[in-house]
Coordinates of C-alpha atoms in Angstrom, one line a residue:
M1 CA -6.2 -11.1 30.8
N2 CA -7.9 -10.2 34.1
L3 CA -9.3 -13.5 35.3
C4 CA -11.1 -12.0 38.3
S5 CA -12.9 -9.3 36.3
I6 CA -14.0 -11.9 33.7
Q7 CA -15.4 -14.2 36.3
E8 CA -17.2 -11.3 38.0
K9 CA -18.9 -10.5 34.7
L10 CA -19.8 -14.1 34.1
V11 CA -21.6 -14.2 37.4
E12 CA -23.3 -10.9 36.7
Y13 CA -24.5 -12.2 33.3
R14 CA -25.6 -15.5 34.8
M15 CA -23.3 -17.6 32.7
D16 CA -21.5 -20.7 33.9
G17 CA -18.4 -19.9 31.9
W18 CA -16.7 -18.7 28.7
L19 CA -15.5 -21.3 26.3
F20 CA -12.8 -20.1 23.9
C21 CA -11.7 -22.2 21.0
D22 CA -9.6 -21.7 17.9
H23 CA -8.2 -23.3 14.8
H24 CA -5.7 -21.7 12.4
N25 CA -5.9 -18.3 14.2
R26 CA -9.5 -17.6 13.2
D27 CA -10.9 -16.1 16.4
T28 CA -9.2 -12.8 16.8
I29 CA -11.5 -12.0 19.8
A30 CA -10.1 -15.0 21.7
Y31 CA -6.6 -13.8 21.2
A32 CA -7.4 -10.3 22.2
V33 CA -9.3 -11.2 25.4
L34 CA -6.7 -13.8 26.5
G35 CA -3.7 -11.9 25.5
L36 CA -2.3 -14.6 23.2
D37 CA 0.0 -14.2 20.3
G38 CA -2.3 -14.4 17.2
A39 CA 0.6 -14.9 14.8
K40 CA 1.9 -18.1 16.5
M41 CA 1.4 -21.3 14.5
T42 CA -2.0 -22.9 15.4
T43 CA -2.7 -25.9 13.3
R44 CA -4.6 -27.9 15.9
R45 CA -7.8 -27.0 17.8
W46 CA -7.3 -25.6 21.3
F47 CA -9.9 -24.8 23.9
Y48 CA -9.8 -22.6 27.0
W49 CA -12.5 -23.1 29.6
L50 CA -12.9 -20.1 31.8
P51 CA -15.5 -20.9 34.5
A52 CA -17.5 -18.4 36.4
Q53 CA -16.0 -20.0 39.5
G54 CA -12.8 -22.0 40.0
E55 CA -9.7 -22.5 37.9
P56 CA -9.6 -22.4 34.1
V57 CA -8.7 -25.5 32.1
K58 CA -6.7 -25.7 28.9
L59 CA -7.5 -28.4 26.3
V60 CA -4.7 -28.7 23.8
H61 CA -3.5 -31.2 21.1
Q62 CA -0.4 -33.2 21.9
I63 CA 1.3 -31.8 18.8
E64 CA 0.8 -28.2 20.0
A65 CA 0.8 -28.9 23.7
G66 CA 2.4 -25.6 24.7
R67 CA 0.1 -23.4 22.7
L68 CA -1.7 -22.0 25.9
D69 CA 1.2 -22.1 28.3
S70 CA 1.0 -18.4 28.9
L71 CA -2.5 -18.8 30.5
P72 CA -3.3 -19.9 34.0
G73 CA -4.9 -23.3 34.6
A74 CA -4.2 -27.0 34.3
A75 CA -3.7 -28.5 30.9
I76 CA -5.4 -31.5 29.4
R77 CA -3.9 -33.1 26.2
Y78 CA -5.8 -34.9 23.5
A79 CA -4.7 -36.7 20.3
S80 CA -7.9 -38.1 18.7
W81 CA -11.2 -36.4 18.1
R82 CA -12.8 -39.0 20.3
E83 CA -10.6 -37.9 23.2
L84 CA -11.4 -34.3 22.4
H85 CA -15.2 -34.9 22.6
T86 CA -14.9 -36.9 25.8
H87 CA -12.8 -34.1 27.5
L88 CA -15.2 -31.4 26.4
A89 CA -18.2 -33.3 27.6
R90 CA -16.5 -33.7 31.1
L91 CA -15.5 -30.0 31.2
L92 CA -19.0 -28.8 30.5
Q93 CA -20.9 -31.3 32.5
G94 CA -23.3 -29.5 34.8
K95 CA -22.6 -26.2 33.1
P96 CA -25.8 -25.4 31.2
R97 CA -25.1 -21.8 30.1
V98 CA -21.8 -21.3 28.3
A99 CA -20.7 -18.1 26.4
M100 CA -19.0 -18.5 23.1
Q101 CA -18.2 -16.2 20.1
Y102 CA -21.6 -16.7 18.7
S103 CA -24.7 -14.6 17.9
P104 CA -28.2 -15.9 17.4
D105 CA -29.3 -15.4 13.8
N106 CA -25.9 -13.9 13.1
N107 CA -27.3 -10.6 14.5
I108 CA -23.9 -9.4 15.5
P109 CA -21.5 -10.6 12.8
M110 CA -18.4 -9.1 14.4
V111 CA -18.8 -11.5 17.3
S112 CA -20.2 -14.6 15.5
L113 CA -16.9 -16.3 14.8
V114 CA -17.4 -19.9 16.0
D115 CA -18.5 -22.1 13.2
G116 CA -21.9 -23.9 13.1
G117 CA -20.4 -27.4 13.5
M118 CA -18.6 -26.4 16.8
I119 CA -21.9 -24.9 18.1
D120 CA -23.6 -28.2 17.2
L121 CA -20.9 -30.2 19.1
I122 CA -21.2 -28.0 22.3
R123 CA -25.0 -28.2 22.2
S124 CA -24.7 -32.0 22.0
F125 CA -23.5 -32.0 25.6
D126 CA -26.8 -30.5 26.8
V127 CA -25.3 -27.0 26.9
E128 CA -27.0 -23.8 25.9
V129 CA -24.6 -21.6 23.9
I130 CA -25.0 -18.0 24.9
S131 CA -23.6 -15.1 22.9
S132 CA -20.4 -13.6 24.3
A133 CA -21.2 -10.2 22.7
D134 CA -21.8 -8.3 25.9
L135 CA -18.6 -9.8 27.4
V136 CA -16.6 -8.9 24.3
Q137 CA -17.9 -5.4 24.3
Y138 CA -17.1 -4.9 28.0
F139 CA -13.5 -6.2 27.8
L140 CA -12.5 -5.0 24.3
A141 CA -14.6 -2.0 23.3
R142 CA -14.5 0.4 26.3
L143 CA -12.2 3.3 26.1
D144 CA -10.1 4.3 29.2
E145 CA -9.1 7.9 29.9
E146 CA -6.1 7.6 27.7
G147 CA -8.2 6.3 24.8
I148 CA -10.7 9.1 25.2
A149 CA -7.9 11.6 25.1
L150 CA -6.4 10.0 22.0
H151 CA -9.8 10.0 20.3
R152 CA -10.4 13.7 21.0
R153 CA -6.8 14.7 20.0
A154 CA -7.3 12.9 16.6
G155 CA -10.7 14.7 16.4
E156 CA -9.2 18.1 16.8
K157 CA -6.8 17.4 13.9
I158 CA -9.4 15.9 11.7
Q159 CA -11.9 18.7 12.2
R160 CA -9.1 21.2 11.2
I161 CA -8.2 19.1 8.1
K162 CA -11.9 19.0 7.2
D163 CA -12.2 22.7 7.4
E164 CA -9.1 23.1 5.2
A165 CA -10.5 20.8 2.6
F166 CA -13.7 22.8 2.3
A167 CA -11.7 26.0 2.2
L168 CA -9.7 24.6 -0.7
V169 CA -12.9 23.8 -2.5
A170 CA -14.3 27.2 -1.8
A171 CA -11.1 28.9 -3.2
S172 CA -11.3 26.7 -6.3
L173 CA -14.9 27.7 -6.9
R174 CA -14.1 31.4 -6.4
D175 CA -11.2 31.2 -8.9
K176 CA -13.1 28.9 -11.2
E177 CA -10.1 26.5 -11.1
Y178 CA -12.2 23.5 -10.1
K179 CA -10.7 20.6 -8.1
T180 CA -11.7 17.0 -8.6
E181 CA -12.9 14.6 -5.9
R182 CA -9.5 12.8 -6.2
E183 CA -7.5 16.0 -5.6
I184 CA -9.4 16.9 -2.4
Q185 CA -9.0 13.3 -1.2
Q186 CA -5.3 13.3 -1.8
Y187 CA -5.0 16.7 0.0
I188 CA -6.7 15.1 3.0
L189 CA -4.3 12.1 2.9
R190 CA -1.3 14.4 2.7
R191 CA -2.5 16.4 5.7
F192 CA -3.1 13.1 7.6
D193 CA 0.5 12.2 7.1
E194 CA 1.7 15.6 8.2
E195 CA -0.4 15.4 11.4
N196 CA 0.9 11.9 12.2
L197 CA -2.5 10.4 11.5
T198 CA -3.4 7.1 9.7
C199 CA -6.5 5.7 8.1
D200 CA -4.8 2.3 7.7
G201 CA -5.0 2.5 3.9
H202 CA -8.8 3.2 3.7
A203 CA -8.9 6.5 2.0
P204 CA -11.5 9.2 2.9
I205 CA -14.5 9.7 0.7
V206 CA -14.9 12.9 -1.3
A207 CA -18.2 12.5 -3.3
V208 CA -20.1 15.0 -5.5
N209 CA -23.8 14.9 -6.4
E210 CA -25.0 11.4 -7.1
H211 CA -21.7 9.9 -5.8
A212 CA -22.6 11.1 -2.3
S213 CA -25.6 8.7 -2.3
D214 CA -23.1 5.7 -2.2
P215 CA -22.0 5.4 1.4
H216 CA -18.8 3.6 0.4
F217 CA -18.0 5.5 -2.8
D218 CA -14.6 4.6 -4.1
V219 CA -12.9 7.7 -5.6
P220 CA -11.3 6.6 -8.8
E221 CA -7.7 7.3 -9.5
E222 CA -8.5 8.6 -13.0
G223 CA -11.6 10.5 -14.2
S224 CA -13.0 11.6 -10.8
A225 CA -15.7 14.3 -11.0
L226 CA -15.0 18.0 -10.8
I227 CA -16.5 19.9 -7.9
Q228 CA -18.3 22.9 -9.5
Q229 CA -20.8 25.6 -8.8
E230 CA -24.1 24.5 -7.3
D231 CA -22.8 20.9 -6.7
R232 CA -23.6 19.0 -3.5
L233 CA -20.5 17.7 -1.8
L234 CA -19.9 15.0 0.8
I235 CA -16.6 14.5 2.7
D236 CA -16.3 11.4 4.9
L237 CA -13.0 11.2 6.7
W238 CA -11.6 9.0 9.6
A239 CA -8.2 8.6 11.1
K240 CA -6.3 8.0 14.3
E241 CA -2.9 9.0 15.6
K242 CA 0.0 6.7 14.7
T243 CA 0.4 5.2 18.1
P244 CA -0.4 1.6 19.2
K245 CA -3.3 2.8 21.3
G246 CA -4.6 5.3 18.8
I247 CA -8.4 5.6 18.7
Y248 CA -10.2 6.6 15.5
Y249 CA -12.3 9.7 14.9
D250 CA -14.8 9.5 12.1
I251 CA -17.1 12.2 10.7
T252 CA -19.1 12.9 7.6
W253 CA -19.9 16.5 6.5
C254 CA -22.1 17.7 3.6
A255 CA -21.9 21.1 1.8
Y256 CA -23.4 23.0 -1.1
A257 CA -21.1 24.7 -3.6
G258 CA -22.9 28.0 -3.7
A259 CA -24.2 30.9 -1.6
T260 CA -27.6 29.4 -0.6
P261 CA -28.5 25.7 -0.6
P262 CA -31.7 24.7 -2.4
D263 CA -34.7 24.3 -0.1
A264 CA -34.9 20.5 -0.7
Y265 CA -31.2 20.1 0.3
A266 CA -31.7 22.2 3.4
E267 CA -34.8 20.2 4.3
L268 CA -32.8 16.9 4.1
F269 CA -30.1 18.3 6.3
L270 CA -32.5 19.5 8.9
T271 CA -34.3 16.2 8.9
V272 CA -31.0 14.4 9.7
V273 CA -30.3 16.9 12.5
R274 CA -33.7 16.3 14.0
A275 CA -33.2 12.5 13.8
R276 CA -29.8 12.8 15.5
Q277 CA -31.2 14.9 18.3
Q278 CA -34.0 12.4 18.9
G279 CA -31.5 9.6 19.1
K280 CA -29.3 11.5 21.5
A281 CA -32.3 12.5 23.6
L282 CA -33.3 8.8 24.0
V283 CA -29.8 7.8 25.2
Q284 CA -29.7 10.7 27.7
K285 CA -33.2 10.1 29.0
Q286 CA -32.8 6.4 29.6
L287 CA -29.3 6.5 31.1
A288 CA -30.4 9.4 33.4
A289 CA -33.3 7.2 34.6
G290 CA -31.0 4.2 35.2
Q291 CA -32.6 2.3 32.3
A292 CA -30.8 0.2 29.8
V293 CA -30.6 1.5 26.2
F294 CA -29.8 -0.8 23.3
G295 CA -28.2 -0.2 19.9
Y296 CA -31.3 -1.2 18.0
E297 CA -33.5 1.2 20.0
V298 CA -31.5 4.2 19.2
D299 CA -31.5 3.3 15.5
D300 CA -35.3 2.8 15.6
T301 CA -35.7 6.3 17.1
V302 CA -33.5 8.0 14.5
R303 CA -35.1 6.0 11.6
Q304 CA -38.6 7.0 12.6
V305 CA -37.8 10.6 12.1
I306 CA -36.3 10.0 8.6
T307 CA -39.2 7.7 7.7
A308 CA -41.9 10.2 8.9
A309 CA -40.3 12.8 6.6
G310 CA -40.7 10.5 3.6
Y311 CA -37.1 9.4 3.2
G312 CA -37.2 6.0 4.8
P313 CA -36.5 3.9 1.6
Y314 CA -33.3 6.0 1.0
F315 CA -31.9 5.5 4.5
T316 CA -30.0 2.3 3.7
H317 CA -27.2 2.7 6.3
R318 CA -27.3 2.0 10.0
T319 CA -27.3 5.1 12.2
G320 CA -23.9 4.5 13.7
H321 CA -21.0 2.1 14.3
S322 CA -18.6 1.3 17.0
I323 CA -15.2 3.1 17.1
G324 CA -12.0 2.0 18.6
T325 CA -8.5 1.2 17.5
E326 CA -10.2 0.1 14.3
V327 CA -12.6 2.5 12.6
H328 CA -15.3 -0.3 12.7
S329 CA -14.7 -1.7 16.2
I330 CA -16.1 -4.5 18.2
G331 CA -18.6 -2.6 20.4
V332 CA -22.3 -1.9 20.0
N333 CA -23.5 -0.5 16.7
I334 CA -26.5 1.9 16.5
D335 CA -28.3 -0.5 14.2
N336 CA -31.6 -2.2 13.6
L337 CA -31.4 -2.2 9.8
E338 CA -28.4 -4.1 8.6
T339 CA -28.4 -6.1 11.8
K340 CA -30.3 -6.1 15.1
D341 CA -27.7 -5.0 17.6
E342 CA -29.1 -6.1 21.0
R343 CA -26.1 -4.9 23.0
Q344 CA -26.4 -2.2 25.6
L345 CA -24.8 1.2 25.5
I346 CA -22.4 1.1 28.4
P347 CA -19.9 3.6 29.9
G348 CA -16.7 3.9 27.9
I349 CA -17.9 2.8 24.5
C350 CA -17.5 5.1 21.5
F351 CA -19.7 5.1 18.3

């Protein structure tokens, strides 16, 4: 934990402090930001008050008094819930804007981890609870140079494996020895292993025809579809190198099992290309002008292109998601459909 950096950000975001709390190891964000062991027994509530200025304070139960010993700051012990409420009220007195793992209207579910009852309690001390989403993104979602290099290295391998998978399908079509979705999926997984890549048990999607319209199609172990002439094929694959700091690479490609795609299929593809270009242009334009750009804005821009082409009702997926050490990471999503992501796109994030 870099205390100075966190306090600088709290001042920048006009927050009086960041209140961390946990019970039974629920708040994984708190453990990641503070550098705590998330596997250590935590059967009593603990709190860590990190003010924008001054020294942090630990509030721990007497039964687990050493739970936050690795963190800087004085410790206060409590036994009863009455003592807990009294200490919290004193800690937060005169601190009207406090960040917590909370998101108004649950707009950012990945960050909204503090339960409603705790929010009620903190608000009872005349405190406005502010979402920690921007803080969380800044301290947990940005990639450093090593992370970017790991992402790109994984990408080089995954792009190569994707090409091999399509070549395998092409050969099977030419020889009329058709492969199933499952066979191509298992080929990709074997190649992941050979290239020291992992998808953490979440297998790639190989989907033919109507299966491709299911964004999370689960390829069955038995009875998966054959990939045959004139079929439409989607391959969605993601992986990272098997290193503790490995960063995911995630791509989706579509193809037509024939010489010339039908006009309607080509039109759909080009519509998506135009939408992506519009989203990219918005990001470039606003960042170049020194203007903030938000996840929901990019999604709106992309979605407008799809909708104008008449396909809006079928675009049931957000435009993009955060990528990090997990394939769905903690940073900003390009989304104003499933959720309204009000976080900014900042240097170092990957999506």
